[in-house]
PDB file of C-alpha atoms in Angstrom:
ATOM      1  CA  MET A   1    -116.969 -28.847-156.784  1.00 82.00           C
ATOM      2  CA  ASN A   2    -114.872 -27.961-153.720  1.00 87.00           C
ATOM      3  CA  GLU A   3    -116.002 -25.663-150.924  1.00 88.00           C
ATOM      4  CA  ASN A   4    -114.179 -24.386-147.837  1.00 91.00           C
ATOM      5  CA  GLY A   5    -115.692 -24.620-144.392  1.00 93.00           C
ATOM      6  CA  VAL A   6    -115.108 -24.887-140.658  1.00 94.00           C
ATOM      7  CA  ILE A   7    -115.964 -27.889-138.496  1.00 94.00           C
ATOM      8  CA  VAL A   8    -118.515 -26.686-135.928  1.00 95.00           C
ATOM      9  CA  ALA A   9    -119.386 -30.044-134.319  1.00 94.00           C
ATOM     10  CA  VAL A  10    -118.174 -33.642-134.292  1.00 93.00           C
ATOM     11  CA  PHE A  11    -120.443 -36.553-133.340  1.00 91.00           C
ATOM     12  CA  GLY A  12    -118.594 -39.861-133.541  1.00 88.00           C
ATOM     13  CA  SER A  13    -117.775 -40.431-137.214  1.00 88.00           C
ATOM     14  CA  THR A  14    -119.831 -37.445-138.400  1.00 91.00           C
ATOM     15  CA  ALA A  15    -118.781 -33.807-138.588  1.00 93.00           C
ATOM     16  CA  HIS A  16    -120.943 -30.753-139.161  1.00 94.00           C
ATOM     17  CA  VAL A  17    -119.150 -28.246-141.368  1.00 93.00           C
ATOM     18  CA  GLU A  18    -120.333 -24.653-141.711  1.00 92.00           C
ATOM     19  CA  MET A  19    -119.709 -23.060-145.104  1.00 90.00           C
ATOM     20  CA  VAL A  20    -120.503 -19.783-146.814  1.00 85.00           C
ATOM     21  CA  ARG A  21    -123.425 -20.331-149.184  1.00 76.00           C
ATOM     22  CA  SER A  22    -122.120 -19.952-152.748  1.00 69.00           C
ATOM     23  CA  PRO A  23    -124.368 -19.208-155.747  1.00 66.00           C
ATOM     24  CA  ALA A  24    -123.817 -22.765-157.049  1.00 60.00           C
ATOM     25  CA  CYS A  25    -125.336 -24.363-153.967  1.00 56.00           C
ATOM     26  CA  ARG A  26    -128.229 -22.096-153.039  1.00 56.00           C
ATOM     27  CA  THR A  27    -131.004 -24.610-153.703  1.00 53.00           C
ATOM     28  CA  CYS A  28    -129.609 -28.100-154.161  1.00 56.00           C
ATOM     29  CA  GLY A  29    -130.910 -29.341-150.812  1.00 55.00           C
ATOM     30  CA  LEU A  30    -127.750 -31.192-149.845  1.00 55.00           C
ATOM     31  CA  CYS A  31    -127.087 -28.884-146.903  1.00 57.00           C
ATOM     32  CA  THR A  32    -129.150 -27.412-144.108  1.00 55.00           C
ATOM     33  CA  SER A  33    -129.291 -23.694-143.439  1.00 50.00           C
ATOM     34  CA  SER A  34    -127.956 -22.134-140.312  1.00 49.00           C
ATOM     35  CA  LEU A  35    -129.636 -19.142-138.685  1.00 53.00           C
ATOM     36  CA  ASP A  36    -127.554 -16.926-140.949  1.00 58.00           C
ATOM     37  CA  GLU A  37    -128.905 -17.205-144.513  1.00 66.00           C
ATOM     38  CA  LYS A  38    -125.427 -16.618-145.916  1.00 78.00           C
ATOM     39  CA  LYS A  39    -124.118 -19.772-144.261  1.00 85.00           C
ATOM     40  CA  MET A  40    -125.100 -23.437-144.359  1.00 87.00           C
ATOM     41  CA  VAL A  41    -124.168 -26.594-142.520  1.00 89.00           C
ATOM     42  CA  VAL A  42    -123.326 -29.870-144.224  1.00 88.00           C
ATOM     43  CA  GLU A  43    -122.997 -33.246-142.515  1.00 89.00           C
ATOM     44  CA  VAL A  44    -119.954 -35.226-143.644  1.00 91.00           C
ATOM     45  CA  LYS A  45    -118.048 -38.302-142.553  1.00 90.00           C
ATOM     46  CA  THR A  46    -115.158 -37.060-140.466  1.00 87.00           C
ATOM     47  CA  VAL A  47    -111.522 -37.930-141.062  1.00 89.00           C
ATOM     48  CA  PRO A  48    -108.964 -38.951-138.408  1.00 88.00           C
ATOM     49  CA  GLY A  49    -107.518 -35.969-136.557  1.00 84.00           C
ATOM     50  CA  ALA A  50    -110.213 -33.496-137.584  1.00 88.00           C
ATOM     51  CA  LYS A  51    -111.649 -31.490-134.701  1.00 91.00           C
ATOM     52  CA  VAL A  52    -113.982 -28.572-134.021  1.00 93.00           C
ATOM     53  CA  GLY A  53    -112.523 -25.324-135.360  1.00 93.00           C
ATOM     54  CA  ASP A  54    -110.453 -26.926-138.130  1.00 94.00           C
ATOM     55  CA  GLN A  55    -110.794 -25.447-141.577  1.00 94.00           C
ATOM     56  CA  VAL A  56    -111.578 -28.094-144.195  1.00 95.00           C
ATOM     57  CA  VAL A  57    -112.139 -28.472-147.904  1.00 93.00           C
ATOM     58  CA  ILE A  58    -115.334 -30.343-148.798  1.00 91.00           C
ATOM     59  CA  GLU A  59    -115.722 -32.096-152.148  1.00 89.00           C
ATOM     60  CA  ILE A  60    -119.149 -32.480-153.711  1.00 84.00           C
ATOM     61  CA  LYS A  61    -118.953 -34.777-156.717  1.00 83.00           C
ATOM     62  CA  PRO A  62    -119.771 -33.310-160.143  1.00 78.00           C
ATOM     63  CA  GLY A  63    -123.365 -33.736-161.199  1.00 81.00           C
ATOM     64  CA  THR A  64    -124.637 -34.061-157.631  1.00 83.00           C
ATOM     65  CA  VAL A  65    -126.116 -30.558-157.593  1.00 77.00           C
ATOM     66  CA  ILE A  66    -127.877 -31.076-160.935  1.00 83.00           C
ATOM     67  CA  SER A  67    -129.176 -34.513-159.933  1.00 86.00           C
ATOM     68  CA  SER A  68    -130.422 -33.144-156.610  1.00 84.00           C
ATOM     69  CA  ALA A  69    -132.231 -30.282-158.327  1.00 84.00           C
ATOM     70  CA  ILE A  70    -133.900 -32.672-160.774  1.00 88.00           C
ATOM     71  CA  ILE A  71    -135.084 -34.903-157.955  1.00 90.00           C
ATOM     72  CA  LEU A  72    -136.219 -32.007-155.795  1.00 89.00           C
ATOM     73  CA  TYR A  73    -138.034 -29.975-158.454  1.00 93.00           C
ATOM     74  CA  LEU A  74    -138.883 -32.013-161.539  1.00 95.00           C
ATOM     75  CA  ILE A  75    -140.365 -35.113-159.891  1.00 96.00           C
ATOM     76  CA  PRO A  76    -143.001 -33.126-157.920  1.00 97.00           C
ATOM     77  CA  LEU A  77    -143.737 -30.959-160.950  1.00 97.00           C
ATOM     78  CA  ALA A  78    -144.235 -34.063-163.085  1.00 97.00           C
ATOM     79  CA  GLY A  79    -146.533 -35.584-160.442  1.00 97.00           C
ATOM     80  CA  LEU A  80    -148.653 -32.435-160.367  1.00 97.00           C
ATOM     81  CA  PHE A  81    -148.825 -32.236-164.149  1.00 97.00           C
ATOM     82  CA  PHE A  82    -149.646 -35.895-164.794  1.00 97.00           C
ATOM     83  CA  GLY A  83    -152.202 -35.979-161.992  1.00 97.00           C
ATOM     84  CA  ALA A  84    -153.979 -32.958-163.445  1.00 97.00           C
ATOM     85  CA  VAL A  85    -153.877 -34.362-166.990  1.00 96.00           C
ATOM     86  CA  LEU A  86    -155.269 -37.716-165.820  1.00 96.00           C
ATOM     87  CA  GLY A  87    -158.027 -35.969-163.873  1.00 95.00           C
ATOM     88  CA  GLU A  88    -159.063 -34.005-166.937  1.00 95.00           C
ATOM     89  CA  ALA A  89    -158.790 -37.000-169.276  1.00 95.00           C
ATOM     90  CA  PHE A  90    -160.901 -39.360-167.170  1.00 95.00           C
ATOM     91  CA  PHE A  91    -163.390 -37.053-165.476  1.00 93.00           C
ATOM     92  CA  HIS A  92    -163.548 -33.945-167.713  1.00 93.00           C
ATOM     93  CA  ARG A  93    -164.059 -31.757-164.650  1.00 92.00           C
ATOM     94  CA  GLU A  94    -161.750 -29.076-163.298  1.00 94.00           C
ATOM     95  CA  GLU A  95    -162.368 -30.155-159.701  1.00 95.00           C
ATOM     96  CA  MET A  96    -161.170 -33.682-160.398  1.00 95.00           C
ATOM     97  CA  SER A  97    -158.230 -32.356-162.370  1.00 96.00           C
ATOM     98  CA  LEU A  98    -157.271 -30.208-159.373  1.00 96.00           C
ATOM     99  CA  LEU A  99    -157.722 -33.044-156.884  1.00 97.00           C
ATOM    100  CA  LEU A 100    -155.755 -35.568-158.922  1.00 97.00           C
ATOM    101  CA  GLY A 101    -153.091 -32.951-159.582  1.00 97.00           C
ATOM    102  CA  LEU A 102    -152.707 -32.386-155.841  1.00 98.00           C
ATOM    103  CA  ALA A 103    -152.743 -36.149-155.249  1.00 98.00           C
ATOM    104  CA  GLY A 104    -150.008 -36.549-157.881  1.00 97.00           C
ATOM    105  CA  LEU A 105    -148.004 -33.801-156.185  1.00 98.00           C
ATOM    106  CA  ALA A 106    -148.393 -35.441-152.761  1.00 98.00           C
ATOM    107  CA  GLY A 107    -147.456 -38.853-154.141  1.00 97.00           C
ATOM    108  CA  SER A 108    -144.413 -37.499-155.920  1.00 97.00           C
ATOM    109  CA  LEU A 109    -143.277 -35.653-152.782  1.00 97.00           C
ATOM    110  CA  ALA A 110    -143.513 -38.949-150.896  1.00 97.00           C
ATOM    111  CA  LEU A 111    -141.409 -40.507-153.669  1.00 97.00           C
ATOM    112  CA  VAL A 112    -138.826 -37.722-153.265  1.00 95.00           C
ATOM    113  CA  VAL A 113    -138.592 -38.519-149.534  1.00 94.00           C
ATOM    114  CA  VAL A 114    -138.013 -42.212-150.296  1.00 95.00           C
ATOM    115  CA  ILE A 115    -135.378 -41.347-152.924  1.00 93.00           C
ATOM    116  CA  ASP A 116    -133.715 -38.921-150.494  1.00 88.00           C
ATOM    117  CA  ARG A 117    -133.422 -41.582-147.798  1.00 89.00           C
ATOM    118  CA  LYS A 118    -131.945 -44.028-150.280  1.00 90.00           C
ATOM    119  CA  LEU A 119    -129.458 -41.508-151.695  1.00 85.00           C
ATOM    120  CA  LYS A 120    -128.272 -40.450-148.236  1.00 81.00           C
ATOM    121  CA  LYS A 121    -126.802 -43.947-147.940  1.00 82.00           C
ATOM    122  CA  SER A 122    -125.083 -43.651-151.341  1.00 81.00           C
ATOM    123  CA  GLN A 123    -121.474 -42.435-151.319  1.00 78.00           C
ATOM    124  CA  ARG A 124    -122.024 -40.762-154.696  1.00 78.00           C
ATOM    125  CA  PHE A 125    -124.290 -38.110-153.200  1.00 80.00           C
ATOM    126  CA  GLN A 126    -122.359 -37.580-149.968  1.00 84.00           C
ATOM    127  CA  PRO A 127    -119.931 -34.700-149.656  1.00 87.00           C
ATOM    128  CA  ARG A 128    -116.581 -35.609-148.139  1.00 89.00           C
ATOM    129  CA  ILE A 129    -113.640 -33.905-146.493  1.00 91.00           C
ATOM    130  CA  VAL A 130    -110.649 -33.912-148.836  1.00 92.00           C
ATOM    131  CA  GLU A 131    -108.294 -31.660-146.880  1.00 90.00           C
ATOM    132  CA  VAL A 132    -107.952 -30.546-143.253  1.00 91.00           C
ATOM    133  CA  MET A 133    -106.153 -27.297-142.492  1.00 87.00           C
ATOM    134  CA  LYS A 134    -105.523 -27.147-138.735  1.00 74.00           C
ATOM    135  CA  SER A 135    -106.963 -24.153-136.878  1.00 65.00           C
TER     136      SER A 135
END
């Protein structure tokens, strides 16, 4: 998936690119929101010659959005569900089911953070600049 954007900041080998939020990328979590809800900022590795104000084309590899959504939504949901089921199975009390469900949710959210940190280092999940159109 390719998106157009404008470089708004450059820090060493990293560029911040502001893009219009498209329907395909509303909730994947790959980008951070700007103050304007219609725009978002993505951090990418810069390319030689790119500077603030340049228009660029960003490539996000196919499947990244789906994989991100699965990690972000399904893992915590599974943790909540399995925690609640285990609480009911072992203790047969709603309170314990609720507590273990919340514990499962908290544990799975911690797992999501660990996965996120690991994937940020992976080139597969990183968007990249594929074209620079001078400003």
